[in-house]
Coordinates of N, CA and C in Angstrom, one line a residue:
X22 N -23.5 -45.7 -115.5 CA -24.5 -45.8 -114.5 C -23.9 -46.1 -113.2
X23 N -23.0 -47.0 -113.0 CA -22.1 -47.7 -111.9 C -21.8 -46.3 -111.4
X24 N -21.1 -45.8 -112.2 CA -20.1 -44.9 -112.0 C -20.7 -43.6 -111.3
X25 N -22.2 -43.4 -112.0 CA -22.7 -42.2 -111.0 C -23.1 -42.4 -110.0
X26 N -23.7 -43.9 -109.8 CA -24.2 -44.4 -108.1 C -22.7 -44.1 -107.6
X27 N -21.7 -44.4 -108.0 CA -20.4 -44.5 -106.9 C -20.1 -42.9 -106.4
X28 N -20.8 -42.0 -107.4 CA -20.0 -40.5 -107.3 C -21.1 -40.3 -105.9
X29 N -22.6 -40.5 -106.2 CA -23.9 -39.9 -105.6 C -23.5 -41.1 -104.4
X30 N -22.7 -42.1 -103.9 CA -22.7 -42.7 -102.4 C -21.3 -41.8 -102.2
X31 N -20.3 -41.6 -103.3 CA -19.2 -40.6 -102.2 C -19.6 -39.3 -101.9
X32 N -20.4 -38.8 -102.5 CA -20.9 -37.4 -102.1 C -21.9 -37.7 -100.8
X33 N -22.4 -38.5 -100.6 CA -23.7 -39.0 -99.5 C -22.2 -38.8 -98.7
X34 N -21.4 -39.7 -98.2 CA -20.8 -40.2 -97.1 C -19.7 -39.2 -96.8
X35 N -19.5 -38.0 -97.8 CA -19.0 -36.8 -97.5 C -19.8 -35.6 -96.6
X36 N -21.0 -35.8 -97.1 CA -21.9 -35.0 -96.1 C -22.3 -35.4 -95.1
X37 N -22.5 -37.0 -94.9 CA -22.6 -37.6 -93.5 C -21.3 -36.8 -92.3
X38 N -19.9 -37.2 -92.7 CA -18.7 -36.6 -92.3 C -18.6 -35.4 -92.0
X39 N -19.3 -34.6 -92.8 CA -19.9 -33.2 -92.2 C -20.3 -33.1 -91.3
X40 N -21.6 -34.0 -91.5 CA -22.7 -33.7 -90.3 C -22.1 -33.9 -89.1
X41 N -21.4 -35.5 -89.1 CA -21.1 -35.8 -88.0 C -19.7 -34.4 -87.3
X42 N -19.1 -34.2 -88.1 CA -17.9 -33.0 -87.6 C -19.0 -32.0 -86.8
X43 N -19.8 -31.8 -87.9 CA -20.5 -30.3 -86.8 C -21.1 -31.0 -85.5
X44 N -21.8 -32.2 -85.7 CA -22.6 -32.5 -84.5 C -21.1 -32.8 -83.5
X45 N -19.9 -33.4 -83.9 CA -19.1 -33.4 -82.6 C -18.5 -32.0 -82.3
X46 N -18.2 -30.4 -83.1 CA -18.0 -29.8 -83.0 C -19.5 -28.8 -81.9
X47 N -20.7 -29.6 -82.1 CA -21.7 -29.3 -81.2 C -21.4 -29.6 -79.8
X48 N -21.3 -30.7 -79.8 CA -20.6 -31.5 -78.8 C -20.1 -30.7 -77.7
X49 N -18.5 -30.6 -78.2 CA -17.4 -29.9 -77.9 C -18.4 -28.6 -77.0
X50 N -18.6 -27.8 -77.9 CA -19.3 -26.3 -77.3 C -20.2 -26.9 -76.4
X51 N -20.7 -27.8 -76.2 CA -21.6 -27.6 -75.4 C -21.5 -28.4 -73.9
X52 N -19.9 -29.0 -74.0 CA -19.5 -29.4 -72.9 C -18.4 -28.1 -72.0
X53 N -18.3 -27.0 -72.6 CA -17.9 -26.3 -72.4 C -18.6 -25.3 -71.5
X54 N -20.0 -25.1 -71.4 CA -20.6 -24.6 -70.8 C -20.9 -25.2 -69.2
X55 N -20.5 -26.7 -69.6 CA -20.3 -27.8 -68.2 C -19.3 -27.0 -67.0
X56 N -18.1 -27.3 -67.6 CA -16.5 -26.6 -67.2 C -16.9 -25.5 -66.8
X57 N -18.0 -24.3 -67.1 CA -18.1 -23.0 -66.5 C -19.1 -23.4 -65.2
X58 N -20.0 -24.2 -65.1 CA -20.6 -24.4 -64.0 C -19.7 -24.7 -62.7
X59 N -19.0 -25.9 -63.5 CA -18.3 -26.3 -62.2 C -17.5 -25.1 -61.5
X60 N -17.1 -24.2 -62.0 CA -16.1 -23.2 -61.7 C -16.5 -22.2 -60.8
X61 N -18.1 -21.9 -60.9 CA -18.7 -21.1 -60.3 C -18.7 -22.0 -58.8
X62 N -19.0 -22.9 -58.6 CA -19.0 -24.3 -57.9 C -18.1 -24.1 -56.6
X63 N -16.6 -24.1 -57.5 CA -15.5 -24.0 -56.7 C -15.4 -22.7 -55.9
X64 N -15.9 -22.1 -56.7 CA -15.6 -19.9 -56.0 C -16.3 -20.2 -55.0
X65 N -17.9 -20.5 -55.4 CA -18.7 -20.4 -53.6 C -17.8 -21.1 -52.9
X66 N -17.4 -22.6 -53.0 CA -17.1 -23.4 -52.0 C -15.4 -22.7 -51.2
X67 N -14.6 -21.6 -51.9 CA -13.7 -21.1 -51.5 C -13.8 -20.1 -50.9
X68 N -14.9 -19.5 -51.3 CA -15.6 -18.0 -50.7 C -16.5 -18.6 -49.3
X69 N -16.6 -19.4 -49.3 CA -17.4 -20.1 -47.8 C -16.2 -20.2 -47.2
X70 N -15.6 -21.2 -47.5 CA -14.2 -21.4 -46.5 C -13.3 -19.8 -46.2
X71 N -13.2 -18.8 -47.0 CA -12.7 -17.8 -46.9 C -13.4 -17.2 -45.2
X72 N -14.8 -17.2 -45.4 CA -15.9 -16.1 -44.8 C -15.7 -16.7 -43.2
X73 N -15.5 -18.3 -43.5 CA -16.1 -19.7 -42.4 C -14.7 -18.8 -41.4
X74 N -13.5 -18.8 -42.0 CA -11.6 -18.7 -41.4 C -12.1 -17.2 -40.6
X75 N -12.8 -16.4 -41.8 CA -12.7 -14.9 -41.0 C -13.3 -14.7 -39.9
X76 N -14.9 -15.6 -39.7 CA -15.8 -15.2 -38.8 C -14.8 -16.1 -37.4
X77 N -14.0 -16.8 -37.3 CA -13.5 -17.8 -36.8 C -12.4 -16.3 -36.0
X78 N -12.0 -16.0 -36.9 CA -10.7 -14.8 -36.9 C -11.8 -14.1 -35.8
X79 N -12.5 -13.3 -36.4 CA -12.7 -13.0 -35.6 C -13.4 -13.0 -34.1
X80 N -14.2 -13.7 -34.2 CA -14.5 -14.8 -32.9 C -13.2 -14.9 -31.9
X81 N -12.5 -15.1 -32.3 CA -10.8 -15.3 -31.4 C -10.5 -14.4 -31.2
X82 N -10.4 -13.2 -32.1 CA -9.9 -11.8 -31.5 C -10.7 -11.0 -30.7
X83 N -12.4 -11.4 -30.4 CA -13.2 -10.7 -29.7 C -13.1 -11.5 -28.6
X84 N -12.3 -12.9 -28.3 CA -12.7 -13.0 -27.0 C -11.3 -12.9 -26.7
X85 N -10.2 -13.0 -27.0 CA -9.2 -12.3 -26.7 C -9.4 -10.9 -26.1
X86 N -10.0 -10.0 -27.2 CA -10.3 -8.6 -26.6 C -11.4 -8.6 -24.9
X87 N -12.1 -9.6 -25.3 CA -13.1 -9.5 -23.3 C -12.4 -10.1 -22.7
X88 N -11.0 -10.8 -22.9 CA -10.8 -11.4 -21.7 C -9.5 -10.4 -21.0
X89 N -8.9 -9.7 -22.0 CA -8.0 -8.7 -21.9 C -9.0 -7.3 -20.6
X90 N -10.5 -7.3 -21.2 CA -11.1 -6.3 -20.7 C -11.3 -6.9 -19.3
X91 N -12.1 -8.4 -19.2 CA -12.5 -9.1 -18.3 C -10.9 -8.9 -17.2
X92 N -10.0 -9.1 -17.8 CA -8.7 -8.5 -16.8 C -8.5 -7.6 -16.6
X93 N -9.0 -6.3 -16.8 CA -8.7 -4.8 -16.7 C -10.0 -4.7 -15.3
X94 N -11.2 -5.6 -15.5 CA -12.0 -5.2 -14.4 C -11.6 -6.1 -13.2
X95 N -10.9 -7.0 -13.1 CA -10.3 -7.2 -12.1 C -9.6 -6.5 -11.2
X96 N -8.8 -5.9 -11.8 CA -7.7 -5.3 -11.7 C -8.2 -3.8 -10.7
X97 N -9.0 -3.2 -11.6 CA -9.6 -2.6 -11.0 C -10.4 -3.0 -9.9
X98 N -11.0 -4.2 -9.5 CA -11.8 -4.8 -8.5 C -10.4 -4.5 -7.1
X99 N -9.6 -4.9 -7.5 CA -8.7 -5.3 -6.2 C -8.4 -3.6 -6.0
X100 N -7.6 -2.6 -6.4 CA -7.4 -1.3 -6.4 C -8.7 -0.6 -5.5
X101 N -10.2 -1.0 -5.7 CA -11.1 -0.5 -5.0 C -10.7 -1.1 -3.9
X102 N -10.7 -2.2 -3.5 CA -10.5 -3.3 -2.4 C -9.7 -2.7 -1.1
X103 N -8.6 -2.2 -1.9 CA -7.4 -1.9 -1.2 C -7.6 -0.4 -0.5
X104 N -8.2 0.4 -1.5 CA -8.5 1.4 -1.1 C -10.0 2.0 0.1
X105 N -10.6 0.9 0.1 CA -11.6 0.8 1.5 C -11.1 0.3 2.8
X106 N -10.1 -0.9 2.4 CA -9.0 -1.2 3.6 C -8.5 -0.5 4.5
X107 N -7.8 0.5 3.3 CA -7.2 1.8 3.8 C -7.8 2.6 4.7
X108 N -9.1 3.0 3.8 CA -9.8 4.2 4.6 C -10.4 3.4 6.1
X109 N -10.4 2.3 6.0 CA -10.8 1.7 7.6 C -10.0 1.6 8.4
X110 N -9.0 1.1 7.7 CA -7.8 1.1 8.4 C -7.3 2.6 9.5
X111 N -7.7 3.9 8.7 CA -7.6 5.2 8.7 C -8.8 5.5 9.8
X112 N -9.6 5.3 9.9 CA -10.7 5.4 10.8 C -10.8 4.7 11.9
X113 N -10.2 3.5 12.2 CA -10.0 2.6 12.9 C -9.1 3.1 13.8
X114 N -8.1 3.9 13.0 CA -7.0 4.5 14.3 C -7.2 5.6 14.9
X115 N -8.5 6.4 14.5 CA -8.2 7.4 14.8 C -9.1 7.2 16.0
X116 N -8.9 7.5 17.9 CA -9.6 7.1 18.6 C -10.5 8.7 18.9
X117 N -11.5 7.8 18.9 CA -12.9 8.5 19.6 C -13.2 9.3 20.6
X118 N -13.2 10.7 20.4 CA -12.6 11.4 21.9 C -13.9 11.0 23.0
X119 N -13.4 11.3 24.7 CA -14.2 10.5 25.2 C -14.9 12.1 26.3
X120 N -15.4 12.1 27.0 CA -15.5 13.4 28.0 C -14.3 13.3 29.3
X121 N -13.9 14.6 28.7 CA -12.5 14.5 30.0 C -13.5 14.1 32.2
X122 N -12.5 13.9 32.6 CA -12.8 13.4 33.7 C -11.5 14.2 34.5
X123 N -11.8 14.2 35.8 CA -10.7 14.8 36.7 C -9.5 14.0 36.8
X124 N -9.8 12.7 36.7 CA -9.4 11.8 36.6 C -8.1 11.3 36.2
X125 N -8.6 11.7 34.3 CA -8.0 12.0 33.5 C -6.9 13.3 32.9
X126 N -7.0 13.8 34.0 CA -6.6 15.3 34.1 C -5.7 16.3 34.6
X127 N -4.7 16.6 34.7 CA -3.5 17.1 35.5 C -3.8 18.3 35.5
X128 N -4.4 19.1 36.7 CA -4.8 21.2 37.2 C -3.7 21.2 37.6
X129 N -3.7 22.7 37.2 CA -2.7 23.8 37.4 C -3.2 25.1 37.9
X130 N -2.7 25.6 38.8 CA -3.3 27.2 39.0 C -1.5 28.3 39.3
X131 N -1.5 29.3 38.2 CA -0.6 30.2 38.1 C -1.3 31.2 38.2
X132 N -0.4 32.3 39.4 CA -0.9 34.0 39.1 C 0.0 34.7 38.1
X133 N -0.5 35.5 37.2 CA 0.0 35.7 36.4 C 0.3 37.2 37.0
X134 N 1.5 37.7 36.2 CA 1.5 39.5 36.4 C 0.7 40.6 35.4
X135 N 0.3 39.5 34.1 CA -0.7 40.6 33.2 C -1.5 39.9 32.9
X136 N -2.7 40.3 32.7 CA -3.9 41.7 33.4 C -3.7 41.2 35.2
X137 N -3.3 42.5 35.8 CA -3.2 42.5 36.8 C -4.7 41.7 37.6
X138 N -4.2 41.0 39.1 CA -5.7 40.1 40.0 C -6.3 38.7 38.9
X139 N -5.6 38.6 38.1 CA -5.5 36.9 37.3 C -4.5 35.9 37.4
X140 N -5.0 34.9 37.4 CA -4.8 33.5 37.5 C -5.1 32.5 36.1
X141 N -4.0 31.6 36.4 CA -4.2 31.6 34.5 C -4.5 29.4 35.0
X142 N -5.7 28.8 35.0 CA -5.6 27.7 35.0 C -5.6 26.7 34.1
X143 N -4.8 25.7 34.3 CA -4.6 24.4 33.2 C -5.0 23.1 33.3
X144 N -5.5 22.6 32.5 CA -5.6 21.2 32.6 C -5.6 20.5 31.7
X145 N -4.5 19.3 31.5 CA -3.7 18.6 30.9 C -4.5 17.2 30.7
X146 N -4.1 16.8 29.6 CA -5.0 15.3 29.3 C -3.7 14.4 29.7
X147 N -4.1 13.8 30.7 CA -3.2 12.6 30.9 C -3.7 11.2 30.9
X148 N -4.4 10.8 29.9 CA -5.4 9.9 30.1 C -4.8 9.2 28.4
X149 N -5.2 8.2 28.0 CA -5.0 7.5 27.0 C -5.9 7.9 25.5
X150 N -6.9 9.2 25.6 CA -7.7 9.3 25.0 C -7.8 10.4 24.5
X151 N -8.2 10.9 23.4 CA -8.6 12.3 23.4 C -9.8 12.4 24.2
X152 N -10.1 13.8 24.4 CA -11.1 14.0 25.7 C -11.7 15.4 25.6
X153 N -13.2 15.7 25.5 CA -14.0 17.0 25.2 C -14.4 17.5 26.7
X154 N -13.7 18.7 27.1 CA -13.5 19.6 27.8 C -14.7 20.8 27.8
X155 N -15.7 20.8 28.5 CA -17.3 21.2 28.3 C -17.3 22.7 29.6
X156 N -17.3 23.4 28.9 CA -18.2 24.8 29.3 C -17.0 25.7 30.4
X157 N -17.1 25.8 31.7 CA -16.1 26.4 32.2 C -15.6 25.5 33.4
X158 N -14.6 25.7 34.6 CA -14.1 25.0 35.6 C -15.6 25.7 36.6
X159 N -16.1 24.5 37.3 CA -16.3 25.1 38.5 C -15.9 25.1 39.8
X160 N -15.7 26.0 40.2 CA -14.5 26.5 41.5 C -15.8 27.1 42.7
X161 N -14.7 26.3 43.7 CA -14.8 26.8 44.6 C -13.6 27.6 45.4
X162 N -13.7 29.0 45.7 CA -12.1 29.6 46.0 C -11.9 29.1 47.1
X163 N -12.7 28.9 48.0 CA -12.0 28.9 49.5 C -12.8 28.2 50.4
X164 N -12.7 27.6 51.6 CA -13.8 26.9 52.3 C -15.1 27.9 52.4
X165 N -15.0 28.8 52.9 CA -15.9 29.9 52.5 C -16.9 30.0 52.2
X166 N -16.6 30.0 50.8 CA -17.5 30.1 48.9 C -18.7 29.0 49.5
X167 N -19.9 29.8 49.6 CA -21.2 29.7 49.4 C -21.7 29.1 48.0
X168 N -20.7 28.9 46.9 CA -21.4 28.7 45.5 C -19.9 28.7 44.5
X169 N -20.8 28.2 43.2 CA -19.4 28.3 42.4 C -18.9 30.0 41.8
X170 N -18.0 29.8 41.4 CA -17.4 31.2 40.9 C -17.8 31.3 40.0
X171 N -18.5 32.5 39.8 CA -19.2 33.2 38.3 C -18.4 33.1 37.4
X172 N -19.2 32.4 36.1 CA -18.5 32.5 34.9 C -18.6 33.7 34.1
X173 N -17.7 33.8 33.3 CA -17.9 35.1 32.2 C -18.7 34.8 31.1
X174 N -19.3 35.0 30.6 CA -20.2 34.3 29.7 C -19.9 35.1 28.4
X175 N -19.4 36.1 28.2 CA -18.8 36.5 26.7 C -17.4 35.8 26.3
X176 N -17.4 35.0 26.7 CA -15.4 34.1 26.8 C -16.3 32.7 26.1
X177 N -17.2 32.4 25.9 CA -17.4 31.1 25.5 C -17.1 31.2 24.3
X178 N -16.3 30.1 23.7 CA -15.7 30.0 22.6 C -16.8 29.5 21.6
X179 N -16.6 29.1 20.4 CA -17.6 28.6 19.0 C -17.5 27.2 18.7
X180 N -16.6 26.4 20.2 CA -16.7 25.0 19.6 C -15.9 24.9 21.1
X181 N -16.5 23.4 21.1 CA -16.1 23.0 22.7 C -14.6 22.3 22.5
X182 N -13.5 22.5 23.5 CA -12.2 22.0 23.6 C -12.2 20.8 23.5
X183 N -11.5 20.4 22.0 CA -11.1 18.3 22.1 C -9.6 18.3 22.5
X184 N -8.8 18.0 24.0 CA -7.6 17.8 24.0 C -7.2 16.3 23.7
X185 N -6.1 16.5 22.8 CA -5.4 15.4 22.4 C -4.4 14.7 23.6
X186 N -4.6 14.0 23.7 CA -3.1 13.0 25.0 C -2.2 14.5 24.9
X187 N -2.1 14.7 26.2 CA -0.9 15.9 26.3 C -1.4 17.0 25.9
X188 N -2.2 17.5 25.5 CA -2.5 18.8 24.9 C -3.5 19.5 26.5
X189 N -3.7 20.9 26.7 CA -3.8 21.4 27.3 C -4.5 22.4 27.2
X190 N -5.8 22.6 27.8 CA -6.9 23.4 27.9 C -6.2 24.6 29.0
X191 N -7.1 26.0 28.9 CA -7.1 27.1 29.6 C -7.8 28.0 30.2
X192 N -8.3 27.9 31.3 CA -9.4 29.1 31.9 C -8.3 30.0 32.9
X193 N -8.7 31.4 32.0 CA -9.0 33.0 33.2 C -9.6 32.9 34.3
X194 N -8.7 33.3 35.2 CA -9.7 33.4 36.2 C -9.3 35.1 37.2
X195 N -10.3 35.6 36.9 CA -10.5 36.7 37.4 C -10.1 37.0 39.1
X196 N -9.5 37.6 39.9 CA -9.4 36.6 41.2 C -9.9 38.1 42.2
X197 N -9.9 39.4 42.0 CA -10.5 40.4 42.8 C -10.5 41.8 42.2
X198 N -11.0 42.4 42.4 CA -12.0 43.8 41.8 C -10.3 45.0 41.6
X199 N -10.6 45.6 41.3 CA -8.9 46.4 41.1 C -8.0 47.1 42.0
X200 N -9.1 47.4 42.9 CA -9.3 48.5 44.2 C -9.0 47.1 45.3
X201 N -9.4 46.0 45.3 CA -9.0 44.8 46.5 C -10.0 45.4 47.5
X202 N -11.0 45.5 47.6 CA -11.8 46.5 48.8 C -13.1 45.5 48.5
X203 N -13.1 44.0 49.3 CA -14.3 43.5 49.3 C -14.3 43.0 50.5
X204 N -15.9 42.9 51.3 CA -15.9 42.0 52.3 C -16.0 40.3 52.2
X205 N -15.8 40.0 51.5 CA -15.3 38.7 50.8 C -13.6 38.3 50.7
X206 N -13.3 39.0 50.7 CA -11.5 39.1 50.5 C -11.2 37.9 51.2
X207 N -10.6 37.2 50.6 CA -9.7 35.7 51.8 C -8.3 35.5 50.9
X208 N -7.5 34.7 51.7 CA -6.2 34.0 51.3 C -6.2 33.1 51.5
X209 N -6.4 32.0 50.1 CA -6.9 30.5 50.0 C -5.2 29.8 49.7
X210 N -5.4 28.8 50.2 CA -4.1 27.8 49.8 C -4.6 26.9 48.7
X211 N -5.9 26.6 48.5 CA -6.3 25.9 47.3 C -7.4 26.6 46.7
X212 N -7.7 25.7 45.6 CA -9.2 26.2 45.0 C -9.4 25.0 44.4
X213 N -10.6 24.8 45.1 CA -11.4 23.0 44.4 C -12.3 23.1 42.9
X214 N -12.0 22.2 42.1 CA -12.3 22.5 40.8 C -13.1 21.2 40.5
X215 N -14.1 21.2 39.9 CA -14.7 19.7 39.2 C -15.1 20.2 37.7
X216 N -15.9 19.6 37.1 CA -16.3 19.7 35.8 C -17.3 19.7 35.4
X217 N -18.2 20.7 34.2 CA -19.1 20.4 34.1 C -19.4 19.4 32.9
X218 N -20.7 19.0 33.1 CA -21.5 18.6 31.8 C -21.7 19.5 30.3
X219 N -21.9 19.0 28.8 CA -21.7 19.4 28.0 C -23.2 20.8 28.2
X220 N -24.4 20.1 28.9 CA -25.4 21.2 28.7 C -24.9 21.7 29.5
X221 N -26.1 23.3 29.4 CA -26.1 25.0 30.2 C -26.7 24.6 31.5
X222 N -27.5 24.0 31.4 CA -27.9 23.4 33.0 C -27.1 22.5 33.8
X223 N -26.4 21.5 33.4 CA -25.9 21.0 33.8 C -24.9 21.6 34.9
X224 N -24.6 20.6 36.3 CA -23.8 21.2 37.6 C -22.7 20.4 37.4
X225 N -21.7 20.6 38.2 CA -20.6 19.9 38.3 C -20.9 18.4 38.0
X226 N -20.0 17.4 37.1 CA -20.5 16.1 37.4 C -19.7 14.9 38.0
X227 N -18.8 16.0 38.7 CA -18.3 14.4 39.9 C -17.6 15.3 40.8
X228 N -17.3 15.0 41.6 CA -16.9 15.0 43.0 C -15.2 15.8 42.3
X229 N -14.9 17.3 42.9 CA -13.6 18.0 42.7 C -12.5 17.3 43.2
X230 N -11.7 18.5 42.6 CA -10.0 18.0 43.2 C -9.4 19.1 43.7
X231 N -9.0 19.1 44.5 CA -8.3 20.6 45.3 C -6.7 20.7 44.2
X232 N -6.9 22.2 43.9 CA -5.4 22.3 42.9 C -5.0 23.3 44.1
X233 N -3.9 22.9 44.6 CA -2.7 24.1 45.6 C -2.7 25.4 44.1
X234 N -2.4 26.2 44.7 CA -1.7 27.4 44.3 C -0.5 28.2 44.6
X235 N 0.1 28.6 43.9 CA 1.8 28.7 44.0 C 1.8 29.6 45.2
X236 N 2.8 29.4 45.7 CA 3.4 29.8 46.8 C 2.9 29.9 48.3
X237 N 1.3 28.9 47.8 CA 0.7 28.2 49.2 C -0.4 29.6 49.7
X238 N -0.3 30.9 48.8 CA -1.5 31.5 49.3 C -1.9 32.7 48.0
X239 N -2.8 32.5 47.9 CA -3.4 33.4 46.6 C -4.8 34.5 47.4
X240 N -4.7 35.9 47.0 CA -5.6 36.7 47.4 C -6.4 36.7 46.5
X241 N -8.4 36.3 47.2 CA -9.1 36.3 46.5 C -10.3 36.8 47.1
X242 N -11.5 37.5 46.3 CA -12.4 37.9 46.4 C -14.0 37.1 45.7
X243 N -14.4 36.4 46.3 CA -15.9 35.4 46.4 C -16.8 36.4 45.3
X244 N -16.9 37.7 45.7 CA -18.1 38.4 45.1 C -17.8 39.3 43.7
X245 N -16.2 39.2 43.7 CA -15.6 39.6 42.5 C -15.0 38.7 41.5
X246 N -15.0 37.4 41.8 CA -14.3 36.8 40.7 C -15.2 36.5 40.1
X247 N -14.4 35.9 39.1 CA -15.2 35.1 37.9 C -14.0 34.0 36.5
X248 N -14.6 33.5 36.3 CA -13.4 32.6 35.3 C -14.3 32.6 33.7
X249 N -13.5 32.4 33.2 CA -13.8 31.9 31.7 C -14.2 30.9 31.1
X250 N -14.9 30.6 30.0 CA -14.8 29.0 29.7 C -13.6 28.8 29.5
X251 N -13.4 28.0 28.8 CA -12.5 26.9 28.9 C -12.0 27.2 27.4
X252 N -10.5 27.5 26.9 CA -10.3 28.0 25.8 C -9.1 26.9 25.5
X253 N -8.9 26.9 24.3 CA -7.4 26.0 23.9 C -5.9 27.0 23.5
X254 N -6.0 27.9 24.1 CA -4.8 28.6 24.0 C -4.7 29.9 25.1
X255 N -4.1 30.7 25.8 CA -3.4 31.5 27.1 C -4.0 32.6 26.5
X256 N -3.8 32.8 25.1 CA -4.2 34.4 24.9 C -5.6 34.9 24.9
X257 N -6.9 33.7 24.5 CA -8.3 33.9 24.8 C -8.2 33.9 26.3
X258 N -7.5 33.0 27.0 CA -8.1 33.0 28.6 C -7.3 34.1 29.4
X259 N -6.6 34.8 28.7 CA -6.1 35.9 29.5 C -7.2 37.0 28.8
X260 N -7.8 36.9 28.1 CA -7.8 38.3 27.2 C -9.4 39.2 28.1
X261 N -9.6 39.3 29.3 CA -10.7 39.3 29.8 C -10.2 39.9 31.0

C-alpha cells in the first residue's frame, strides 16, 4: 500500500515537471515575439534618422544650387550695367549737329572750265560742331542785283547737308546764258552770300559775307543765273 502511494506521488511530481517544462517552454515562445517588436522599433527609428540626413542633404544642395544661381543673376546684373554705360557713353560723344552760320563757315567761289559759264561754290565747317546746311546760298552777284539769284529747284537733294568739322558743302552756280548776250551782263569782284532757314519761306537769316572771286573779276549775268541747293559732293553741283 506504502509502496503504491510512493509510485502514484512519483508519477504526480513527474507530470507536474512536465507541466512546468511546457509552461516555461511557453514562456520562452512567447518572449520571443517581444524581441520581434522591439526590432521593428529600431528599423523606424533608423529609417527616420536615414530620411531626417537626406531631407538635410538635400536642403544643403538646393541652397547651394540658389545661391550658385543667386550668383549667376548678379553677374549678369553688372554685364547689363556696363553695357548702358557704354551706350551713353556712345551717345554722349556724339555731338548734336547745330545750324551752320556764316560764322562758322569758310566760302569759296571757283570758275570752273566744265559746263562751260559755272562757278563751283564751297563752304567749309570751321566751327567746333557738326552743322545742317539748309536749302540753297543766297547771292547777291553784284552791287546791282535787285534780288537774290534764282535757285534751280530740280537740284534739291532728298536730305538736307549735315557737315562734319572740316567737311564741305557745294552749290552750282550758273553764272550767264551761252550766247553772253544780256542786258544784265556785269564784272563783279565779289558775290555776297548769307543763308537760308531750314523752311521754303524762309529769307536769308543773317546778315552776308562778301566771297572775292578768283582773279578779282568774274563775268556775270543777273537775269541768267541761277545756283543749286546745296549738295555734299562737286558732281551733283556741277551736274546742271
Amino acid at each position: 500500500m506504502a509502496l503504491a502511494s510512493s509510485i502514484v506521488l512519483a508519477l504526480a511530481l513527474t507530470a507536474c515537471g512536465e507541466s512546468d517544462a511546457e509552461s516555461e517552454s511557453v514562456g520562452t515562445a512567447t518572449t520571443e515575439p517581444t524581441d520581434t517588436t522591439v526590432t521593428p522599433t529600431a528599423t523606424a527609428t533608423a529609417t527616420a534618422t536615414a530620411v531626417s540626413a537626406s531631407a538635410s542633404a538635400t536642403a544643403t544642395g538646393q541652397a547651394t544650387k540658389g545661391g550658385g544661381s543667386q550668383g549667376s543673376g548678379n553677374g549678369g546684373g553688372s554685364g547689363a550695367g556696363a553695357g548702358k554705360t557704354s551706350s551713353a557713353g556712345t551717345g554722349s560723344g556724339s555731338a548734336k549737329p547745330v545750324d551752320c552760320t556764316t560764322g562758322s563757315l569758310k566760302f569759296a567761289i571757283k570758275e570752273v572750265k566744265s559746263p562751260i559759264n559755272h562757278a563751283l561754290i564751297t563752304a567749309t565747317n570751321t566751327g567746333s560742331k557738326p552743322c545742317r546746311i539748309y536749302r540753297f546760298p543766297a547771292l547777291r552777284l553784284s552791287e546791282n542785283s535787285q534780288s537774290e539769284t534764282a535757285r534751280l529747284g530740280p537740284s534739291q537733294p532728298q536730305a538736307v547737308v549735315t557737315l562734319d568739322r572740316g567737311a564741305t558743302a557745294y552749290a552750282g552756280l550758273i553764272t550767264a546764258s551761252a550766247d553772253r548776250n544780256s542786258q544784265t551782263k556785269v564784272t563783279t569782284s565779289s558775290i555776297g552770300l548769307s543763308l537760308h532757314g531750314p523752311d521754303a519761306g524762309d529769307s536769308s537769316t543773317e546778315n552776308g559775307v562778301d566771297v572775292p572771286v578768283p582773279g578779282g573779276s568774274l563775268y556775270v549775268e543777273d537775269d541768267n543765273a541761277q545756283v543749286t541747293f546745296w549738295q555734299d559732293n562737286v558732281s551733283d553741283a556741277l551736274a546742271w
